[in-house]
Tab-separated table of C-alpha atoms in Angstrom:
chain	number	residue	atom	x	y	z
A	27	SER	CA	38.757	-0.788	18.704
A	28	GLY	CA	40.874	-1.504	21.780
A	29	TYR	CA	38.013	-0.419	24.023
A	30	GLY	CA	35.614	-2.927	22.473
A	31	LEU	CA	38.215	-5.706	22.526
A	32	GLY	CA	38.892	-5.058	26.209
A	33	TYR	CA	35.166	-5.177	26.906
A	34	LEU	CA	34.862	-8.570	25.162
A	35	HIS	CA	37.782	-9.955	27.186
A	36	LYS	CA	36.061	-8.736	30.354
A	37	GLN	CA	32.721	-10.282	29.400
A	38	TYR	CA	34.372	-13.673	28.780
A	39	GLY	CA	36.329	-13.563	32.038
A	40	ARG	CA	39.739	-12.953	30.455
A	41	TYR	CA	40.537	-10.275	33.007
A	42	ASP	CA	44.332	-10.171	32.521
A	43	ALA	CA	43.948	-9.584	28.775
A	44	ALA	CA	41.283	-6.921	29.342
A	45	ARG	CA	43.424	-5.222	31.978
A	46	ASN	CA	46.457	-5.111	29.662
A	47	ILE	CA	44.440	-3.575	26.822
A	48	TYR	CA	42.893	-0.909	29.042
A	49	SER	CA	46.273	-0.089	30.626
A	50	GLU	CA	47.748	0.496	27.162
A	51	MET	CA	44.754	2.696	26.313
A	52	VAL	CA	45.312	4.780	29.456
A	53	GLU	CA	48.927	5.401	28.454
A	54	TYR	CA	47.838	6.314	24.912
A	55	ALA	CA	44.978	8.595	26.041
A	56	GLU	CA	47.090	10.404	28.639
A	57	GLY	CA	49.656	11.193	25.944
A	58	ASP	CA	47.170	12.663	23.467
A	59	SER	CA	44.766	15.440	24.467
A	60	ILE	CA	42.362	14.400	21.681
A	61	TYR	CA	41.548	11.170	23.526
A	62	PHE	CA	41.766	12.624	27.033
A	63	ASP	CA	37.999	12.398	27.565
A	64	TRP	CA	38.212	8.628	27.104
A	65	LEU	CA	39.968	8.253	30.440
A	66	LYS	CA	36.764	8.345	32.502
A	67	SER	CA	35.383	5.350	30.607
A	68	ILE	CA	38.679	3.462	30.453
A	69	TYR	CA	39.254	3.774	34.208
A	70	ASN	CA	35.638	2.708	34.764
A	71	GLN	CA	36.274	-0.470	32.745
A	72	ILE	CA	39.520	-1.122	34.635
A	73	GLY	CA	37.541	-0.799	37.866
A	74	LEU	CA	34.908	-3.267	36.621
A	75	VAL	CA	37.570	-5.747	35.442
A	76	ASN	CA	39.344	-5.682	38.810
A	77	TYR	CA	35.979	-5.934	40.604
A	78	ASN	CA	35.053	-9.047	38.642
A	79	ALA	CA	38.532	-10.480	39.270
A	80	GLY	CA	38.158	-9.868	43.021
A	81	VAL	CA	41.002	-7.328	43.162
A	82	TYR	CA	38.887	-4.803	45.027
A	83	GLU	CA	41.584	-2.348	46.143
A	84	ARG	CA	42.689	-1.840	42.533
A	85	SER	CA	39.041	-1.598	41.486
A	86	LEU	CA	38.458	1.146	44.047
A	87	GLU	CA	41.507	3.070	42.860
A	88	ALA	CA	40.334	2.941	39.226
A	89	HIS	CA	36.753	3.983	40.057
A	90	PHE	CA	37.984	6.988	42.039
A	91	LYS	CA	40.086	8.062	39.024
A	92	SER	CA	37.024	7.651	36.825
A	93	LEU	CA	35.021	9.763	39.287
A	94	GLN	CA	37.706	12.467	39.177
A	95	TYR	CA	37.529	12.757	35.378
A	96	ARG	CA	33.711	12.679	35.445
A	97	LYS	CA	33.605	15.559	37.958
A	98	GLU	CA	35.827	17.641	35.665
A	99	GLU	CA	33.067	17.474	33.040
A	100	LEU	CA	30.279	18.403	35.448
A	101	GLU	CA	30.078	22.081	34.412
A	102	ILE	CA	29.766	21.339	30.684
A	103	GLY	CA	28.242	17.862	30.696
A	104	GLY	CA	24.756	18.659	32.066
A	105	ASP	CA	22.487	15.814	33.183
A	106	GLN	CA	24.620	13.159	31.476
A	107	ALA	CA	27.606	14.207	33.568
A	108	LYS	CA	25.491	13.866	36.722
A	109	ILE	CA	24.389	10.398	35.618
A	110	ASP	CA	28.017	9.410	34.965
A	111	ILE	CA	28.967	10.612	38.441
A	112	ALA	CA	26.056	8.656	39.933
A	113	TYR	CA	27.306	5.485	38.209
A	114	ALA	CA	30.784	6.102	39.626
A	115	TYR	CA	29.309	6.506	43.128
A	116	THR	CA	27.381	3.251	42.639
A	117	ASN	CA	30.494	1.344	41.609
A	118	ILE	CA	32.533	2.757	44.502
A	119	GLY	CA	29.759	1.786	46.921
A	120	LEU	CA	29.721	-1.776	45.550
A	121	VAL	CA	33.489	-2.099	45.995
A	122	TYR	CA	33.296	-0.866	49.580
A	123	TYR	CA	30.518	-3.408	50.128
A	124	GLN	CA	32.815	-6.219	48.952
A	125	LEU	CA	35.607	-4.878	51.181
A	126	GLY	CA	33.256	-4.994	54.188
A	127	ASP	CA	33.350	-1.223	54.723
A	128	TYR	CA	29.576	-0.894	55.012
A	129	ASP	CA	29.547	2.685	56.284
A	130	ARG	CA	31.286	3.954	53.158
A	131	ALA	CA	29.275	1.601	50.972
A	132	ARG	CA	26.087	3.118	52.370
A	133	GLU	CA	27.459	6.646	51.982
A	134	TYR	CA	28.304	6.277	48.291
A	135	GLN	CA	25.077	4.459	47.419
A	136	GLN	CA	23.163	7.368	48.986
A	137	PHE	CA	25.285	9.802	46.940
A	138	ALA	CA	24.306	7.851	43.828
A	139	ILE	CA	20.600	7.942	44.719
A	140	SER	CA	20.733	11.728	45.174
A	141	GLU	CA	22.360	12.197	41.750
A	142	PHE	CA	19.928	9.869	39.963
A	143	LEU	CA	16.899	11.500	41.583
A	144	ALA	CA	18.249	14.940	40.600
A	145	VAL	CA	17.880	13.954	36.928
A	146	ASN	CA	14.654	11.943	37.471
A	147	ASP	CA	16.346	8.636	36.621
A	148	THR	CA	14.230	6.421	38.891
A	149	VAL	CA	15.191	3.235	37.029
A	150	GLU	CA	18.797	3.390	38.219
A	151	VAL	CA	17.566	4.242	41.712
A	152	ILE	CA	16.121	0.700	41.878
A	153	ASP	CA	19.634	-0.740	41.852
A	154	ASN	CA	20.901	1.721	44.438
A	155	TYR	CA	17.990	1.044	46.784
A	156	ALA	CA	18.682	-2.670	46.422
A	157	ASN	CA	22.389	-2.063	47.066
A	158	LEU	CA	21.561	-0.115	50.227
A	159	GLY	CA	19.320	-2.990	51.288
A	160	LEU	CA	22.320	-5.317	50.884
A	161	VAL	CA	24.504	-3.014	52.978
A	162	PHE	CA	22.042	-2.880	55.870
A	163	ASN	CA	21.444	-6.601	55.480
A	164	GLU	CA	25.132	-7.182	56.192
A	165	LEU	CA	24.892	-4.938	59.253
A	166	VAL	CA	22.021	-7.124	60.475
A	167	GLY	CA	24.223	-10.175	59.911
A	168	GLN	CA	26.945	-8.617	62.067
A	169	ASN	CA	24.627	-7.609	64.913
A	170	TYR	CA	27.029	-8.966	67.510
A	171	ASN	CA	29.105	-5.831	66.873
A	172	PHE	CA	26.238	-3.417	67.474
A	173	PRO	CA	23.875	-2.519	70.287
A	174	LYS	CA	20.308	-3.779	69.878
A	175	SER	CA	18.914	-0.358	68.936
A	176	LEU	CA	21.348	-0.032	66.032
A	177	THR	CA	20.612	-3.569	64.879
A	178	GLU	CA	16.902	-2.790	64.807
A	179	ASN	CA	17.626	0.349	62.791
A	180	ALA	CA	19.682	-1.706	60.347
A	181	THR	CA	16.833	-4.220	60.047
A	182	ASP	CA	14.256	-1.508	59.392
A	183	SER	CA	16.570	0.202	56.909
A	184	ALA	CA	17.266	-3.034	55.038
A	185	LYS	CA	13.527	-3.762	54.735
A	186	TYR	CA	12.802	-0.176	53.720
A	187	TYR	CA	15.329	-0.113	50.875
A	188	PHE	CA	14.498	-3.614	49.591
A	189	PHE	CA	10.762	-2.866	49.547
A	190	LYS	CA	11.395	0.580	48.045
A	191	ALA	CA	13.370	-1.074	45.242
A	192	GLN	CA	10.598	-3.640	44.769
A	193	GLN	CA	7.959	-0.894	44.605
A	194	LEU	CA	9.887	1.039	41.933
A	195	CYS	CA	10.491	-2.210	40.084
A	196	ASN	CA	6.770	-2.972	40.046
A	197	ASN	CA	6.041	0.560	38.812
A	198	SER	CA	8.460	0.114	35.900
A	199	PRO	CA	7.909	-3.485	34.737
A	200	GLU	CA	9.759	-2.923	31.456
A	201	GLU	CA	12.874	-1.922	33.415
A	202	CYS	CA	12.450	-4.567	36.123
A	203	THR	CA	14.920	-7.093	34.713
A	204	GLU	CA	15.338	-10.650	35.944
A	205	HIS	CA	18.571	-9.714	37.673
A	206	ARG	CA	16.999	-6.774	39.508
A	207	LYS	CA	14.234	-9.076	40.739
A	208	PHE	CA	16.812	-11.640	41.827
A	209	VAL	CA	18.838	-9.095	43.824
A	210	ILE	CA	15.720	-7.813	45.625
A	211	PHE	CA	14.184	-11.247	46.365
A	212	ASN	CA	17.496	-12.823	47.357
A	213	GLY	CA	18.253	-9.861	49.632
A	214	LEU	CA	14.866	-10.132	51.358
A	215	GLY	CA	15.249	-13.898	51.663
A	216	THR	CA	18.662	-13.672	53.370
A	217	LEU	CA	17.403	-10.829	55.590
A	218	TYR	CA	14.418	-12.845	56.855
A	219	ARG	CA	16.659	-15.869	57.340
A	220	ARG	CA	18.940	-13.801	59.558
A	221	LEU	CA	15.880	-12.642	61.460
A	222	SER	CA	14.762	-16.325	61.771
A	223	VAL	CA	11.504	-15.544	59.962
A	224	HIS	CA	11.814	-18.802	58.047
A	225	ASP	CA	8.543	-18.837	56.115
A	226	SER	CA	9.162	-15.364	54.679
A	227	ALA	CA	12.768	-16.284	53.963
A	228	GLU	CA	11.687	-19.408	52.059
A	229	TYR	CA	9.075	-17.437	50.102
A	230	TYR	CA	11.552	-14.815	48.867
A	231	LEU	CA	14.362	-17.296	48.203
A	232	ASP	CA	11.991	-19.334	46.019
A	233	LEU	CA	11.147	-16.144	44.136
A	234	ALA	CA	14.869	-15.419	43.741
A	235	MET	CA	15.545	-18.915	42.394
A	236	ASN	CA	12.814	-18.525	39.792
A	237	ALA	CA	13.610	-14.890	38.937
A	238	GLU	CA	16.854	-15.412	37.004
A	239	GLN	CA	17.050	-19.019	35.867
A	240	SER	CA	19.176	-18.096	32.854
A	241	ASN	CA	22.051	-16.892	35.054
A	242	PRO	CA	23.974	-19.839	36.568
A	243	LEU	CA	25.784	-17.605	39.055
A	244	SER	CA	22.489	-16.299	40.447
A	245	GLN	CA	21.161	-19.862	40.574
A	246	VAL	CA	24.146	-21.025	42.647
A	247	ILE	CA	23.760	-18.114	45.075
A	248	ALA	CA	20.016	-18.802	45.487
A	249	LEU	CA	20.661	-22.536	45.994
A	250	HIS	CA	23.319	-21.789	48.624
A	251	ASN	CA	20.977	-19.480	50.526
A	252	SER	CA	18.112	-21.994	50.282
A	253	ALA	CA	20.443	-24.738	51.555
A	254	SER	CA	21.450	-22.548	54.509
A	255	LEU	CA	17.780	-21.908	55.314
A	256	ALA	CA	16.952	-25.633	55.068
A	257	THR	CA	19.872	-26.381	57.416
A	258	ASP	CA	18.566	-23.825	59.923
A	259	ARG	CA	15.226	-25.654	59.834
A	260	ASN	CA	16.928	-29.087	60.180
A	261	ARG	CA	15.768	-30.136	56.717
A	262	PHE	CA	19.101	-31.731	55.943
A	263	ASN	CA	18.111	-33.818	52.934
A	264	THR	CA	16.562	-30.750	51.305
A	265	ALA	CA	19.708	-28.758	52.066
A	266	ILE	CA	21.955	-31.441	50.523
A	267	SER	CA	19.690	-31.560	47.466
A	268	TYR	CA	20.119	-27.806	46.984
A	269	LEU	CA	23.904	-28.079	47.389
A	270	ASP	CA	24.139	-30.987	44.968
A	271	LYS	CA	22.373	-28.871	42.321
A	272	ALA	CA	24.665	-25.943	43.092
A	273	GLN	CA	27.740	-28.129	42.861
A	274	LEU	CA	26.725	-29.449	39.438
A	275	ILE	CA	26.657	-25.868	38.164
A	276	THR	CA	29.940	-24.837	39.837
A	277	ASP	CA	31.736	-27.933	38.515
A	278	SER	CA	30.461	-27.443	34.968
A	279	LEU	CA	31.467	-23.774	34.906
A	280	ASN	CA	34.607	-24.147	37.070
A	281	LEU	CA	33.314	-21.639	39.648
A	282	GLU	CA	35.803	-22.726	42.275
A	283	ASP	CA	35.203	-19.806	44.630
A	284	LEU	CA	31.556	-20.890	44.896
A	285	SER	CA	32.663	-24.485	45.411
A	286	VAL	CA	34.431	-23.280	48.569
A	287	VAL	CA	31.058	-22.024	49.834
A	288	SER	CA	29.378	-25.333	48.912
A	289	PHE	CA	31.955	-27.359	50.841
A	290	LYS	CA	31.517	-25.180	53.929
A	291	LEU	CA	27.735	-25.587	53.755
A	292	TYR	CA	28.112	-29.371	53.402
A	293	ALA	CA	30.318	-29.302	56.490
A	294	ASP	CA	27.692	-27.311	58.419
A	295	ILE	CA	24.985	-29.824	57.507
A	296	PHE	CA	27.008	-32.853	58.605
A	297	ALA	CA	28.309	-31.147	61.752
A	298	LYS	CA	24.777	-30.258	62.776
A	299	GLN	CA	23.842	-33.945	62.408
A	300	GLY	CA	26.844	-35.043	64.463
A	301	LEU	CA	28.635	-36.567	61.445
A	302	TYR	CA	31.942	-34.922	62.270
A	303	ASN	CA	34.212	-37.042	60.079
A	304	GLN	CA	32.247	-36.086	56.961
A	305	ALA	CA	32.069	-32.493	58.177
A	306	TYR	CA	35.859	-32.496	58.633
A	307	ASP	CA	36.407	-33.889	55.113
A	308	TYR	CA	34.353	-31.089	53.578
A	309	LEU	CA	36.027	-28.451	55.727
A	310	LEU	CA	39.392	-29.814	54.607
A	311	GLN	CA	38.327	-29.629	50.947
A	312	SER	CA	37.033	-26.119	51.493
A	313	ASP	CA	40.217	-24.996	53.230
A	314	THR	CA	42.515	-26.613	50.644
A	315	LEU	CA	40.651	-25.088	47.717
A	316	ASN	CA	40.402	-21.722	49.442
A	317	ARG	CA	44.143	-21.682	50.124
A	318	ARG	CA	44.928	-22.499	46.492
A	319	LEU	CA	42.589	-19.794	45.226
A	320	PHE	CA	44.126	-17.349	47.706
A	321	VAL	CA	47.638	-18.164	46.486
A	322	GLU	CA	46.515	-17.757	42.869
A	323	LYS	CA	44.913	-14.440	43.714
A	324	ILE	CA	48.072	-13.235	45.460
A	325	SER	CA	50.085	-14.413	42.459
A	326	LYS	CA	47.824	-12.454	40.112
A	327	ILE	CA	48.123	-9.373	42.299
A	328	LYS	CA	51.916	-9.695	42.320
A	329	THR	CA	51.896	-10.185	38.560
A	330	MET	CA	49.794	-7.044	38.232
A	331	GLU	CA	52.182	-5.154	40.477
A	332	ILE	CA	55.149	-6.344	38.430
A	333	GLU	CA	53.388	-5.376	35.185
A	334	ASN	CA	52.470	-1.990	36.634
A	335	ALA	CA	56.044	-1.508	37.843
A	336	GLU	CA	57.376	-2.450	34.402
A	337	MET	CA	54.881	-0.097	32.775
A	338	GLU	CA	55.892	2.683	35.167
A	339	ASN	CA	59.544	1.962	34.387
A	340	LEU	CA	58.798	2.098	30.673
A	341	GLN	CA	56.934	5.347	31.181
A	342	THR	CA	59.880	6.667	33.208
A	343	ILE	CA	62.301	5.587	30.474
A	344	ASP	CA	60.087	7.193	27.841
A	345	GLN	CA	59.951	10.371	29.898
A	346	GLN	CA	63.724	10.298	30.321
A	347	ASP	CA	64.161	9.735	26.570
A	348	THR	CA	61.823	12.635	25.896
A	349	LEU	CA	63.738	14.870	28.303
A	350	LEU	CA	67.041	13.729	26.774
A	351	LYS	CA	65.769	14.527	23.270
A	352	GLU	CA	64.518	17.895	24.473
A	353	ASN	CA	67.914	18.610	26.097
A	354	GLU	CA	69.726	17.497	22.936
A	355	SER	CA	67.482	19.771	20.905
A	356	LYS	CA	68.157	22.667	23.279
A	357	ILE	CA	71.921	21.986	23.161
A	358	ALA	CA	71.799	21.855	19.354
A	359	GLU	CA	69.932	25.179	19.301
A	360	GLN	CA	72.462	26.658	21.724
A	361	ASN	CA	75.370	25.362	19.609
A	362	THR	CA	73.796	26.876	16.491
A	363	SER	CA	73.355	30.185	18.316
A	364	ILE	CA	76.976	30.057	19.484
A	365	LYS	CA	78.161	29.349	15.934
A	366	TYR	CA	76.181	32.306	14.600
A	367	ALA	CA	77.532	34.481	17.422
A	368	ILE	CA	81.137	33.461	16.659
A	369	ILE	CA	80.675	34.129	12.938
A	370	THR	CA	79.113	37.509	13.721
A	371	ILE	CA	81.960	38.434	16.071
A	372	PHE	CA	84.527	37.299	13.478
A	373	ILE	CA	82.873	39.447	10.805
A	374	ILE	CA	82.802	42.437	13.180
A	375	ILE	CA	86.498	41.953	13.999
A	376	ILE	CA	87.406	41.767	10.294
A	377	PHE	CA	85.338	44.876	9.639
A	378	LEU	CA	87.081	46.727	12.472
A	379	ILE	CA	90.476	45.645	11.161
A	380	ILE	CA	89.568	46.905	7.699
A	381	VAL	CA	88.328	50.186	9.154
A	382	TYR	CA	91.479	50.548	11.251
A	383	ARG	CA	93.774	49.819	8.329
A	384	SER	CA	91.832	52.283	6.188
A	385	TYR	CA	92.214	54.873	8.916
A	386	ILE	CA	95.990	54.284	9.159
A	387	LEU	CA	96.334	54.368	5.367
A	388	ARG	CA	94.290	57.548	5.105
A	389	LYS	CA	96.309	59.101	7.881
A	390	ARG	CA	99.539	58.197	6.119
A	391	ILE	CA	98.279	59.589	2.790
A	392	ASN	CA	97.091	62.748	4.499
A	393	SER	CA	100.530	63.123	6.079
A	394	GLN	CA	102.212	62.632	2.707
A	395	LEU	CA	99.823	65.118	1.122
A	396	VAL	CA	100.605	67.687	3.811
A	397	SER	CA	104.343	67.147	3.285
A	398	ALA	CA	103.941	67.433	-0.483
A	399	ASN	CA	101.880	70.594	-0.071
A	400	ASP	CA	104.607	72.061	2.108
A	401	THR	CA	107.229	71.169	-0.472
A	402	ILE	CA	105.140	72.642	-3.266
A	403	GLU	CA	104.535	75.790	-1.269
A	404	LEU	CA	108.288	76.105	-0.630
A	405	LYS	CA	109.069	75.566	-4.316
A	406	ASN	CA	106.411	78.123	-5.217
A	407	LYS	CA	108.093	80.641	-2.942
A	408	GLU	CA	111.504	79.890	-4.480
A	409	LEU	CA	109.996	80.192	-7.974
A	410	GLU	CA	108.379	83.473	-6.992
A	411	MET	CA	111.714	84.757	-5.747
A	412	LEU	CA	113.393	83.666	-8.981
A	413	ASN	CA	110.652	85.343	-10.997
A	414	ASN	CA	111.049	88.521	-9.001
A	415	ASP	CA	114.821	88.431	-9.487
A	416	LEU	CA	114.388	87.748	-13.182
A	417	GLU	CA	111.954	90.622	-13.561
A	418	GLU	CA	114.369	92.936	-11.800
A	419	ARG	CA	117.193	91.852	-14.108
A	420	VAL	CA	114.979	92.197	-17.174
A	421	GLU	CA	113.997	95.687	-16.118
A	422	GLN	CA	117.601	96.617	-15.414
A	423	ARG	CA	118.725	95.221	-18.759
A	424	THR	CA	115.909	96.975	-20.516
A	425	HIS	CA	116.896	100.206	-18.869
A	426	GLU	CA	120.520	99.751	-19.929
A	427	LEU	CA	119.428	99.037	-23.513
A	428	ASN	CA	117.288	102.180	-23.567
A	429	ILE	CA	120.234	104.242	-22.410
A	430	THR	CA	122.483	102.716	-25.091
A	431	ASN	CA	119.885	103.375	-27.802
A	432	GLU	CA	119.551	106.969	-26.750
A	433	ALA	CA	123.334	107.378	-26.860
A	434	LEU	CA	123.555	105.959	-30.350
A	435	GLN	CA	120.963	108.368	-31.659
């Protein structure tokens, strides 16, 4: 199916292809009520694709649409609907985290925790506790923007949520995946590094590096953090060793965005040793690569906007065609009605003409009949007069004959 094909494209990093498939599915699902309930999942996948591609604003937009459709099913969906909503809150919180809006990231992760706890899904709560730990960890890293009291609260909160996630993870070993362990240990390691508690930072970063050895991305992140910690402790050779290992992975997998981080860390190491020319070379490489990636990202965003605009135009054209067809259909119906009306009127007029002519003809016949009756009546009177006259003459003649006969006798 298109959904499965889009998912495969996403898994293999072919984000443009996945995005195009899901966009076509949205258009198809919105046009057919049978597939309308697919929209929550399709928009969720669009959000994940854009998140993985680093297009966070579009990811946020898609996840909010997914949340909207999930909330519409809340009354009939039961616990599963609540779980779906919790996942949407989690995804929205992660996007806000990437956008640096830590207040909203914290808010939505806490929403997610409340929903998961409401259905006793403590496994998913592990991830949300870890995510909240990451949010407060970033607040600790930005302590120059906050008063000391707030920074201490952020530190305590970060520790609380990381250790809470670790406790739940330990209580559910079958659900405590390598990645969950990595997120928790790496979060604690970076937190203790920010707090300059170097031994604890090293302990947790070592755990993070060993937790998910099968995931090259996690390995690069752990190596970067370990290199930063070694640099803080002036262990420059160790730091370079970590970065060299990280760079081998990024080069083999073409993870250029992580190469930018490696170059910056190399520059920090050499600058801290007073080797400014080498530091400058790495900063230049980092800046050049970062600019190119930024231009490519902007180009992708513009391409997406153009594709979306074209899709909207196509949808507008389709809507206009639909309206035009509907208008043509209405006009055809109206023309048919007019034709029937004209035929009906014509038949009525003919009928009235026939009735009128029949009336005139009947009137004329009646007039002729009256005239004929008058003539007949007049003739009858004349005939009656003639009969009367004839009878009188017959009587007179009869009388004369009687007299003659009597005389002859």
